[in-house]
Amino acid sequence: MNHQINHRCIAILFILFIVMNLSGQNLLPLDWNIDFDSNRSVATRGARQHSSVCTLLSWERQGYFSGDGNCSLSSIFNVEKPGRRYVLSVRLQCNVSRIEINGRTIASDLKNLDWNDKGSLSHFDLPRGILKRGRNKILIRCSELGYTGGLSHIQLTLVPVATKNTDFVRISLPAADHVCLGDDRIITLHYKSSTPVSIRLRIENDFHKSFLDSVFRVLPRDSLVRINLNRICDAPGFYQITAVMHGKGYSGNALWMAVKPERVICNNRVATDFDRYWSQALADLSRVVPDFRIHKVDSLCKKSRRDVYIAEMKSLGGITIRGYYFVPRTPGKHAAVLQVPGYGWGFENIDGMLNDNTDRAELALCVRGHGISRDQFNPGFGVPGIWGYKLFNSDSVAYRGIYMDCVRAVEFLDSRPEIDAARIGVKGGSQGGGLTLATAALCAGKIAACAYFDPFPCDIRHHIKIRTTCVTELKNDLSYYHNPCSFIDVINIQDLIDTRSFASKIKCPVLYTAALFDDDCPVHGGFTAYNLITAPKHYRVYPADGHLEGFTHDDYIMKWLDNALSKK
């Protein structure tokens, strides 16, 4: 039935596509075989197991990560004119020990791309005689599949030198932010080809369920094809769309579409003893004398337009936590923003806050295990790391203490004479987004506004089905402790620290910024929390961003917070 609908749609309608554009003369396919060196590494992968990868998509989205071990990428490609000169261009988010074509080494020892150098390309002129007419094989030996955050920056192309071919395929949607609120789920495919080509269109939701996988032929031209997806993608949610065009060469695009995200629901229940668990944590925190202290840092004050201090306080378990405290040099009481950290981030780079001359105070809190709060609690971020720390015991999991660190930081700001206690906000992304939700709920009477970007840990039971590598991470953490409980016991404990369950308790205005390509902290979780919030709220979607790009939203977020706090 679906295939009948799909072919009918393709026959009468036409699409638009954006994101990645490869020359149509590129001879290398976008789908590659992937094979790991041992059965053990295959067995330890997440719930989804593949024998192929698409270079349009991130490793993690396809169920792979660095812990899988060494692997090989391979593909077969056709060459009509082997006597021409060809250039192989490579950009891979992994280490490459060797690239072979037809058994001959073309390149070796290519290093994983740095996060700040994802646009770099390595080019290799193929020696004559390497290629043969007809079928050829390329093999790439890889290790350390790199963390991406959701965006693939991979490029593997083999192109004739001095080619003038400009074939391409691109995708777009009517809404600039790719959010479809009504019956506007009509994608437009813009393609240009000098020869007849086939286009493979694939659509799956964030839970990896396929909704369409269809190939159709188009004539050589520069044209548009529109395809109506209103019936295919009718359920509220998030849909990944890829298009690969194949004629003399290959080109492709990928994008995400959000369908009625404010109607996305979560059928996971709040843990039965959730309220009791956190009431007890607050009671335990109240018995710890905070011992608030601040120490002025003259060297940082000289670089800043505000006075800079190290704030220090005692939190749950008597652990000392610290943060960077920025105070305007102007008189009077000031609004304050509590900045809470992403996973593994200890505000090592505070240049932005040093250069900020806004008349607001800020506390960049290093929760336990992060930055300048690592001296008394430091499980690191590998195995088991913060997330996996004693994950078998609800009273010992790290996030019980970390959420209380955030509560204590709000108490610190509330105690300061230079702070207007009616104008305290909180913001963060990733882990910081989860901490923002928890803090705004646990300190509901003291937080005037909050802003979060794709949060973690949030809606964990769904999170691990979307980002399947998380299943492997949790099982590895459990194995580190010699498996003292079952995996479902671990998930039951995760329910207690799930920040989605705090959302309905938030009373202040809320901003949520979402990156549709975010594979690390998928937007599904951010919206299932958002949709439970009953306070005034607003969201903004960034359609082409992944997790790492989400941290560039700061200017917009801070302006929103300043405006929200100025109204108090």
Coordinates of C-alpha atoms in Angstrom, one line a residue:
M1 CA 0.0 0.0 0.0
N2 CA 2.7 2.4 0.9
H3 CA 4.6 1.7 -2.3
Q4 CA 1.5 2.5 -4.3
I5 CA 1.2 5.8 -2.5
N6 CA 4.9 6.6 -2.9
H7 CA 5.0 5.9 -6.7
R8 CA 1.8 7.9 -7.2
C9 CA 3.4 10.8 -5.3
I10 CA 6.6 10.6 -7.3
A11 CA 4.7 10.5 -10.6
I12 CA 2.8 13.7 -10.0
L13 CA 4.8 15.8 -7.6
F14 CA 8.2 17.4 -7.2
I15 CA 10.8 18.1 -4.3
L16 CA 13.4 20.6 -2.9
F17 CA 16.6 19.5 -1.1
I18 CA 19.4 21.3 0.9
V19 CA 22.5 20.5 2.9
M20 CA 25.4 18.6 1.2
N21 CA 26.0 18.9 -2.6
L22 CA 28.4 16.6 -4.5
S23 CA 29.3 16.8 -8.2
G24 CA 27.3 14.5 -10.3
Q25 CA 30.6 13.4 -12.0
N26 CA 31.8 11.9 -8.7
L27 CA 32.4 8.2 -9.4
L28 CA 32.2 6.9 -5.8
P29 CA 28.9 5.8 -4.4
L30 CA 27.5 7.4 -1.2
D31 CA 26.7 4.0 0.3
W32 CA 29.7 2.0 1.5
N33 CA 30.1 -1.5 3.0
I34 CA 31.6 -1.4 6.6
D35 CA 33.3 -4.4 8.2
F36 CA 34.8 -4.6 11.6
D37 CA 38.0 -6.5 12.4
S38 CA 36.5 -8.9 15.0
N39 CA 33.2 -10.4 15.9
R40 CA 33.7 -9.0 19.4
S41 CA 33.5 -5.4 18.3
V42 CA 30.4 -6.2 16.2
A43 CA 28.7 -7.8 19.2
T44 CA 29.3 -4.9 21.4
R45 CA 27.7 -2.3 19.1
G46 CA 24.3 -0.7 19.9
A47 CA 20.9 -2.1 19.1
R48 CA 21.2 -1.3 15.4
Q49 CA 23.7 -3.2 13.4
H50 CA 24.6 -2.3 9.8
S51 CA 26.7 -3.7 7.0
S52 CA 26.7 -0.4 5.2
V53 CA 27.0 3.3 5.9
C54 CA 25.8 6.4 3.9
T55 CA 28.3 9.2 3.8
L56 CA 25.5 11.8 4.0
L57 CA 24.9 10.7 7.6
S58 CA 26.9 10.6 10.8
W59 CA 28.5 7.5 12.2
E60 CA 26.4 7.7 15.4
R61 CA 23.1 8.1 13.5
Q62 CA 23.9 4.8 11.8
G63 CA 24.8 3.0 15.0
Y64 CA 28.6 3.3 15.1
F65 CA 31.1 5.0 17.4
S66 CA 34.8 4.9 18.3
G67 CA 34.3 2.0 20.7
D68 CA 33.5 -0.4 17.8
G69 CA 37.2 -0.8 17.0
N70 CA 39.0 -0.9 13.7
C71 CA 37.0 -1.3 10.5
S72 CA 37.2 -1.2 6.7
L73 CA 35.1 0.8 4.3
S74 CA 34.8 -0.6 0.8
S75 CA 32.9 0.1 -2.4
I76 CA 32.7 -0.9 -6.0
F77 CA 32.6 1.8 -8.7
N78 CA 32.6 1.9 -12.5
V79 CA 35.0 3.7 -14.8
E80 CA 34.3 4.3 -18.5
K81 CA 37.5 6.1 -19.4
P82 CA 40.4 4.8 -17.2
G83 CA 43.0 6.6 -19.3
R84 CA 41.9 10.0 -18.0
R85 CA 43.5 11.7 -15.0
Y86 CA 41.5 11.4 -11.7
V87 CA 41.7 13.1 -8.3
L88 CA 40.6 11.3 -5.1
S89 CA 39.4 13.8 -2.5
V90 CA 39.0 12.6 1.1
R91 CA 37.5 14.1 4.3
L92 CA 36.7 11.5 7.0
Q93 CA 35.8 11.8 10.6
C94 CA 38.1 9.0 11.7
N95 CA 41.7 7.9 11.4
V96 CA 42.7 6.4 8.1
S97 CA 45.7 4.1 8.0
R98 CA 45.5 3.2 4.3
I99 CA 43.5 3.8 1.2
E100 CA 43.7 1.2 -1.6
I101 CA 42.3 1.2 -5.1
N102 CA 42.4 -2.2 -6.9
G103 CA 44.9 -3.4 -4.3
R104 CA 47.3 -0.5 -4.7
T105 CA 47.9 2.0 -1.9
I106 CA 46.9 5.5 -2.8
A107 CA 47.3 7.2 0.6
S108 CA 48.1 6.4 4.3
D109 CA 48.1 7.9 7.8
L110 CA 45.3 10.4 7.4
K111 CA 44.3 11.8 10.8
N112 CA 40.8 12.4 12.2
L113 CA 39.5 15.8 11.5
D114 CA 39.7 18.4 14.3
W115 CA 36.3 19.8 15.3
N116 CA 37.5 23.2 14.1
D117 CA 38.8 21.9 10.8
K118 CA 35.9 20.0 9.3
G119 CA 36.1 21.7 6.0
S120 CA 39.6 20.4 5.1
L121 CA 40.1 18.0 2.2
S122 CA 43.0 15.8 1.2
H123 CA 43.6 15.4 -2.5
F124 CA 45.4 12.6 -4.3
D125 CA 46.2 12.4 -8.0
L126 CA 45.8 8.8 -9.1
P127 CA 48.8 7.4 -11.0
R128 CA 47.9 6.2 -14.5
G129 CA 47.2 2.5 -14.7
I130 CA 45.5 2.3 -11.3
L131 CA 42.0 2.3 -12.7
K132 CA 40.6 -0.2 -15.2
R133 CA 37.6 -0.1 -17.4
G134 CA 34.4 -1.3 -15.7
R135 CA 34.4 -2.4 -12.1
N136 CA 37.0 -1.1 -9.6
K137 CA 37.3 -1.5 -5.8
I138 CA 38.3 1.0 -3.2
L139 CA 39.2 0.0 0.4
I140 CA 39.7 2.3 3.3
R141 CA 41.2 1.1 6.6
C142 CA 39.8 3.1 9.5
S143 CA 40.0 3.4 13.3
E144 CA 38.6 5.8 15.9
L145 CA 35.3 6.6 14.2
G146 CA 35.1 10.3 15.2
Y147 CA 32.4 12.0 17.3
T148 CA 30.3 14.1 15.1
G149 CA 27.3 15.5 17.1
G150 CA 25.1 14.4 14.2
L151 CA 26.4 16.2 11.1
S152 CA 28.4 14.3 8.6
H153 CA 31.3 16.2 7.1
I154 CA 32.5 13.2 5.2
Q155 CA 33.4 13.6 1.5
L156 CA 34.8 10.8 -0.6
T157 CA 34.9 11.7 -4.3
L158 CA 36.7 10.5 -7.4
V159 CA 36.5 13.1 -10.1
P160 CA 38.1 13.4 -13.6
V161 CA 40.6 16.3 -13.7
A162 CA 39.2 19.5 -15.3
T163 CA 35.7 18.1 -15.5
K164 CA 33.0 20.7 -16.3
N165 CA 30.1 18.5 -15.2
T166 CA 27.8 20.4 -12.8
D167 CA 25.2 17.8 -12.0
F168 CA 23.6 18.0 -8.6
V169 CA 20.6 17.2 -6.5
R170 CA 19.3 19.4 -3.6
I171 CA 16.5 19.2 -1.2
S172 CA 14.4 21.9 0.5
L173 CA 11.1 22.4 2.4
P174 CA 8.6 25.3 2.3
A175 CA 9.4 26.4 5.9
A176 CA 12.9 27.8 6.3
D177 CA 13.3 26.1 9.7
H178 CA 11.9 22.8 8.3
V179 CA 9.1 22.8 10.8
C180 CA 5.8 21.7 9.2
L181 CA 2.9 22.7 11.4
G182 CA 0.1 22.0 8.8
D183 CA -0.4 20.1 5.6
D184 CA 2.8 21.7 4.1
R185 CA 4.9 18.5 4.1
I186 CA 5.9 19.0 0.4
I187 CA 9.5 18.6 -0.4
T188 CA 11.1 19.9 -3.6
L189 CA 13.9 18.1 -5.3
H190 CA 16.0 20.4 -7.5
Y191 CA 18.2 18.3 -9.8
K192 CA 20.4 19.0 -12.7
S193 CA 21.8 16.3 -15.0
S194 CA 23.3 16.0 -18.4
T195 CA 22.3 12.4 -18.8
P196 CA 19.3 10.2 -17.6
V197 CA 19.7 9.5 -13.9
S198 CA 18.1 7.6 -11.1
I199 CA 17.2 9.2 -7.8
R200 CA 16.9 7.1 -4.6
L201 CA 14.7 8.8 -2.0
R202 CA 14.7 7.5 1.5
I203 CA 12.7 8.7 4.5
E204 CA 12.9 7.3 8.1
N205 CA 11.9 8.8 11.4
D206 CA 14.2 9.5 14.3
F207 CA 13.5 6.0 15.7
H208 CA 15.0 4.5 12.5
K209 CA 11.6 3.3 11.1
S210 CA 11.5 3.4 7.3
F211 CA 8.6 5.3 5.7
L212 CA 9.9 5.4 2.1
D213 CA 12.7 3.8 0.1
S214 CA 12.0 4.3 -3.6
V215 CA 14.1 4.7 -6.8
F216 CA 12.8 6.6 -9.8
R217 CA 14.3 7.7 -13.2
V218 CA 14.4 11.3 -14.5
L219 CA 15.4 12.7 -17.8
P220 CA 18.4 15.0 -18.3
R221 CA 17.5 18.5 -17.5
D222 CA 17.6 21.3 -14.8
S223 CA 14.3 20.8 -13.1
L224 CA 12.2 20.6 -10.0
V225 CA 10.2 17.7 -8.7
R226 CA 7.7 18.1 -5.9
I227 CA 6.6 15.2 -3.7
N228 CA 3.7 15.4 -1.2
L229 CA 4.6 13.7 2.0
N230 CA 1.4 14.6 3.9
R231 CA 0.1 11.0 4.0
I232 CA 3.5 9.3 4.3
C233 CA 4.8 11.5 7.2
D234 CA 1.5 12.3 9.0
A235 CA 2.4 11.5 12.6
P236 CA 4.0 14.3 14.7
G237 CA 7.7 13.7 14.9
F238 CA 11.0 14.0 13.1
Y239 CA 11.9 12.6 9.7
Q240 CA 15.3 12.2 8.1
I241 CA 15.2 12.6 4.3
T242 CA 18.0 11.6 2.0
A243 CA 18.3 11.7 -1.8
V244 CA 21.1 10.1 -3.9
M245 CA 21.3 10.8 -7.6
H246 CA 23.2 8.3 -9.8
G247 CA 24.0 8.8 -13.4
K248 CA 27.5 8.9 -14.7
G249 CA 28.4 9.8 -11.1
Y250 CA 26.8 10.2 -7.7
S251 CA 25.5 13.2 -5.7
G252 CA 23.3 13.5 -2.7
N253 CA 21.6 15.6 0.0
A254 CA 20.2 15.0 3.5
L255 CA 17.9 17.0 5.7
W256 CA 15.5 16.7 8.7
M257 CA 11.9 17.6 8.8
A258 CA 10.0 18.4 12.0
V259 CA 6.2 17.6 11.8
K260 CA 4.0 19.3 14.4
P261 CA 6.7 19.1 17.1
E262 CA 4.4 20.6 19.7
R263 CA 2.2 17.5 19.4
V264 CA 5.1 15.1 20.0
I265 CA 4.2 13.0 23.0
C266 CA 6.0 10.6 25.2
N267 CA 4.3 7.5 26.6
N268 CA 7.1 6.9 29.2
R269 CA 5.8 7.3 32.7
V270 CA 7.4 9.3 35.5
A271 CA 9.1 7.0 38.0
T272 CA 6.7 6.1 40.8
D273 CA 8.9 7.5 43.6
F274 CA 10.3 10.4 41.6
D275 CA 9.0 13.1 43.9
R276 CA 10.0 11.3 47.0
Y277 CA 13.5 10.7 45.6
W278 CA 14.1 14.4 44.9
S279 CA 12.4 15.6 48.1
Q280 CA 14.9 13.4 50.0
A281 CA 17.8 14.8 48.0
L282 CA 16.8 18.4 48.8
A283 CA 16.4 17.4 52.5
D284 CA 19.9 15.9 52.4
L285 CA 21.3 19.0 50.8
S286 CA 19.7 21.3 53.4
R287 CA 21.7 19.5 56.1
V288 CA 25.0 20.5 54.4
V289 CA 26.2 23.9 55.6
P290 CA 26.9 25.8 52.3
D291 CA 29.9 27.7 53.5
F292 CA 29.7 30.2 50.6
R293 CA 33.0 31.9 49.8
I294 CA 34.3 34.1 47.0
H295 CA 37.9 34.9 46.0
K296 CA 38.6 37.7 43.7
V297 CA 40.9 36.8 40.7
D298 CA 42.8 40.0 39.9
S299 CA 44.4 38.5 36.8
L300 CA 41.0 37.8 35.3
C301 CA 39.6 41.2 36.5
K302 CA 42.3 42.9 34.4
K303 CA 41.0 41.1 31.3
S304 CA 37.3 41.7 32.0
R305 CA 34.8 44.5 32.1
R306 CA 33.3 42.9 35.2
D307 CA 34.9 41.8 38.5
V308 CA 35.7 38.1 38.4
Y309 CA 35.7 35.8 41.4
I310 CA 35.9 32.1 42.1
A311 CA 32.8 31.2 44.0
E312 CA 33.1 28.2 46.3
M313 CA 30.4 26.3 48.3
K314 CA 29.7 22.9 49.9
S315 CA 27.1 20.7 48.2
L316 CA 25.5 17.2 48.7
G317 CA 27.9 14.8 50.4
G318 CA 30.0 17.7 51.7
I319 CA 31.7 18.0 48.3
T320 CA 33.2 21.4 47.5
I321 CA 32.1 22.9 44.1
R322 CA 33.2 26.1 42.4
G323 CA 32.4 28.4 39.6
Y324 CA 33.4 31.6 37.9
Y325 CA 31.4 34.5 39.2
F326 CA 31.2 37.7 37.1
V327 CA 29.8 40.9 38.8
P328 CA 29.2 44.2 37.0
R329 CA 31.1 47.2 38.4
T330 CA 28.0 49.3 38.3
P331 CA 26.1 50.0 41.5
G332 CA 22.8 48.5 42.6
K333 CA 21.3 45.0 42.4
H334 CA 21.7 43.0 39.2
A335 CA 20.0 40.3 37.3
A336 CA 22.0 37.1 37.3
V337 CA 22.3 34.1 35.0
L338 CA 23.4 30.7 36.3
Q339 CA 25.3 29.0 33.4
V340 CA 25.4 25.2 33.9
P341 CA 27.9 23.0 31.9
G342 CA 27.7 20.5 29.1
Y343 CA 29.1 17.1 29.7
G344 CA 32.8 17.3 30.3
W345 CA 32.9 21.1 30.0
G346 CA 34.4 23.0 32.8
F347 CA 34.3 26.5 31.3
E348 CA 37.9 26.1 30.3
N349 CA 37.4 29.0 27.8
I350 CA 35.7 32.0 29.5
D351 CA 36.8 34.6 27.0
G352 CA 33.2 35.4 26.0
M353 CA 32.2 36.1 29.6
L354 CA 35.3 38.1 30.2
N355 CA 34.5 40.3 27.2
D356 CA 30.8 40.7 28.0
N357 CA 30.0 44.1 29.3
T358 CA 26.3 43.5 29.8
D359 CA 25.0 44.8 33.2
R360 CA 24.2 41.3 34.5
A361 CA 26.0 39.0 36.8
E362 CA 26.8 35.4 35.8
L363 CA 27.9 32.3 37.7
A364 CA 29.5 29.7 35.4
L365 CA 29.1 26.7 37.6
C366 CA 31.5 23.7 37.4
V367 CA 29.4 20.9 38.9
R368 CA 31.2 18.1 40.6
G369 CA 33.6 16.3 38.2
H370 CA 33.9 19.3 35.9
G371 CA 36.5 22.0 35.5
I372 CA 37.6 23.5 38.8
S373 CA 35.3 21.2 40.8
R374 CA 37.2 17.9 40.0
D375 CA 39.4 17.7 43.0
Q376 CA 37.0 15.8 45.3
F377 CA 34.9 13.9 42.7
N378 CA 36.4 12.9 39.4
P379 CA 35.3 9.7 37.6
G380 CA 36.2 11.3 34.2
F381 CA 34.2 10.9 31.0
G382 CA 35.2 7.5 29.7
V383 CA 34.1 4.3 31.3
P384 CA 32.2 4.6 33.6
G385 CA 32.4 8.4 33.5
I386 CA 29.9 10.8 35.1
W387 CA 26.8 9.3 33.4
G388 CA 27.8 5.7 34.2
Y389 CA 29.1 6.4 37.7
K390 CA 27.6 3.8 40.1
L391 CA 24.6 3.6 37.7
F392 CA 23.3 0.6 39.6
N393 CA 22.6 2.6 42.8
S394 CA 20.0 5.3 42.8
D395 CA 21.5 7.0 45.8
S396 CA 25.0 7.1 44.3
V397 CA 24.5 8.0 40.7
A398 CA 26.4 11.2 39.9
Y399 CA 23.3 13.2 38.8
R400 CA 21.7 13.1 42.2
G401 CA 24.6 15.2 43.5
I402 CA 25.0 17.2 40.3
Y403 CA 21.4 18.4 40.3
M404 CA 21.9 19.4 44.0
D405 CA 25.1 21.3 43.0
C406 CA 22.8 23.5 40.7
V407 CA 20.3 24.0 43.5
R408 CA 23.2 25.1 45.8
A409 CA 24.4 27.5 43.2
V410 CA 20.9 29.2 43.0
E411 CA 21.0 29.5 46.8
F412 CA 24.4 31.2 46.5
L413 CA 23.1 33.8 44.0
D414 CA 20.0 34.3 46.2
S415 CA 22.3 35.0 49.1
R416 CA 24.4 37.7 47.4
P417 CA 23.6 41.3 48.2
E418 CA 24.5 42.5 44.7
I419 CA 21.9 40.2 43.1
D420 CA 18.2 40.9 42.6
A421 CA 16.8 37.7 43.8
A422 CA 13.7 38.2 41.7
R423 CA 15.7 38.2 38.5
I424 CA 17.7 34.9 38.5
G425 CA 17.8 32.9 35.3
V426 CA 19.5 29.6 34.3
K427 CA 20.7 28.4 30.9
G428 CA 22.6 25.5 29.4
G429 CA 22.9 23.1 26.5
S430 CA 23.3 19.3 26.3
Q431 CA 23.9 18.1 29.8
G432 CA 23.5 21.8 30.7
G433 CA 20.1 21.7 29.1
G434 CA 19.1 18.9 31.3
L435 CA 20.6 20.7 34.3
T436 CA 18.6 23.8 33.3
L437 CA 15.3 21.8 33.4
A438 CA 16.1 20.2 36.7
T439 CA 17.2 23.5 38.3
A440 CA 14.2 25.5 37.1
A441 CA 11.9 22.8 38.6
L442 CA 13.7 22.2 41.8
C443 CA 14.1 25.9 42.4
A444 CA 10.8 26.9 40.9
G445 CA 10.2 29.8 43.3
K446 CA 13.6 31.3 42.7
I447 CA 14.1 31.1 38.9
A448 CA 12.6 33.9 36.8
A449 CA 13.5 32.5 33.3
C450 CA 15.3 29.5 31.8
A451 CA 16.7 28.6 28.4
Y452 CA 17.9 25.2 27.3
F453 CA 19.3 23.6 24.2
D454 CA 18.8 19.9 23.4
P455 CA 18.9 18.4 26.9
F456 CA 20.5 15.4 28.5
P457 CA 19.7 13.2 30.3
C458 CA 16.1 13.6 29.0
D459 CA 13.5 11.0 28.0
I460 CA 16.2 8.4 28.3
R461 CA 14.1 5.4 27.3
H462 CA 13.5 7.0 23.9
H463 CA 16.9 8.6 23.8
I464 CA 18.7 5.2 23.7
K465 CA 16.4 4.0 20.9
I466 CA 17.3 7.0 18.8
R467 CA 21.0 7.2 19.6
T468 CA 21.5 3.4 19.7
T469 CA 25.2 3.7 20.7
C470 CA 24.0 4.7 24.2
V471 CA 22.9 1.2 24.8
T472 CA 26.5 0.1 24.3
E473 CA 27.8 2.9 26.6
L474 CA 25.5 1.9 29.4
K475 CA 26.2 -1.8 29.1
N476 CA 30.0 -1.1 29.1
D477 CA 29.5 1.0 32.3
L478 CA 27.5 -1.8 33.9
S479 CA 30.2 -4.3 32.9
Y480 CA 32.9 -2.0 34.5
Y481 CA 31.1 -2.7 37.8
H482 CA 30.9 -6.5 37.1
N483 CA 27.1 -6.4 36.3
P484 CA 25.7 -6.1 39.8
C485 CA 22.2 -5.7 38.3
S486 CA 20.2 -6.1 35.1
F487 CA 20.1 -3.6 32.2
I488 CA 16.4 -2.9 32.9
D489 CA 17.3 -2.1 36.6
V490 CA 19.7 0.5 35.2
I491 CA 17.0 2.0 33.1
N492 CA 14.6 2.1 36.1
I493 CA 17.3 4.2 37.9
Q494 CA 17.7 6.4 34.9
D495 CA 14.0 7.2 35.2
L496 CA 14.8 8.9 38.5
I497 CA 17.3 11.3 36.9
D498 CA 15.3 11.9 33.7
T499 CA 15.0 15.6 33.4
R500 CA 11.8 15.3 31.3
S501 CA 10.0 14.4 34.5
F502 CA 10.9 17.8 35.9
A503 CA 9.3 19.7 33.0
S504 CA 5.8 20.1 34.3
K505 CA 7.1 21.6 37.6
I506 CA 8.7 24.6 35.8
K507 CA 6.9 27.8 36.5
C508 CA 9.0 30.5 34.8
P509 CA 9.1 31.5 31.1
V510 CA 11.1 29.0 29.0
L511 CA 13.1 29.1 25.8
Y512 CA 14.1 25.9 23.9
T513 CA 16.5 26.0 21.0
A514 CA 16.7 22.8 18.9
A515 CA 19.1 21.5 16.3
L516 CA 17.4 19.0 13.9
F517 CA 20.7 17.2 13.1
D518 CA 21.5 16.7 16.8
D519 CA 22.2 13.0 17.2
D520 CA 23.9 13.3 20.6
C521 CA 20.9 14.7 22.4
P522 CA 18.0 14.2 19.9
V523 CA 15.3 16.9 19.6
H524 CA 12.7 14.3 20.4
G525 CA 13.7 14.5 24.1
G526 CA 13.8 18.3 24.1
F527 CA 10.3 18.5 22.7
T528 CA 8.8 15.8 24.9
A529 CA 10.0 18.0 27.9
Y530 CA 8.9 21.2 26.2
N531 CA 5.4 19.9 25.6
L532 CA 5.0 19.1 29.3
I533 CA 5.8 22.7 30.3
T534 CA 2.7 24.7 31.2
A535 CA 4.5 28.0 31.8
P536 CA 5.0 30.6 29.0
K537 CA 7.3 29.1 26.5
H538 CA 8.9 29.5 23.1
Y539 CA 11.1 27.4 20.8
R540 CA 13.4 28.1 17.9
V541 CA 14.6 25.3 15.5
Y542 CA 17.9 25.4 13.7
P543 CA 17.4 23.0 10.8
A544 CA 21.0 22.5 9.6
D545 CA 22.7 22.3 13.0
G546 CA 24.0 19.3 14.9
H547 CA 24.9 19.1 18.6
L548 CA 28.2 20.9 18.3
E549 CA 26.7 23.8 16.3
G550 CA 24.0 24.2 19.0
F551 CA 26.5 25.9 21.2
T552 CA 26.6 28.8 18.7
H553 CA 23.1 29.8 19.7
D554 CA 24.4 31.7 22.8
D555 CA 23.9 35.2 21.5
Y556 CA 20.2 34.6 20.8
I557 CA 19.7 32.8 24.1
M558 CA 21.4 35.5 26.2
K559 CA 19.4 38.3 24.5
W560 CA 16.2 36.3 25.2
L561 CA 17.2 35.9 28.8
D562 CA 18.2 39.5 29.3
N563 CA 14.8 40.5 27.9
A564 CA 12.9 38.0 30.1
L565 CA 14.8 39.1 33.2
S566 CA 14.4 42.8 32.5
K567 CA 10.6 42.4 32.7
K568 CA 10.7 41.2 36.3

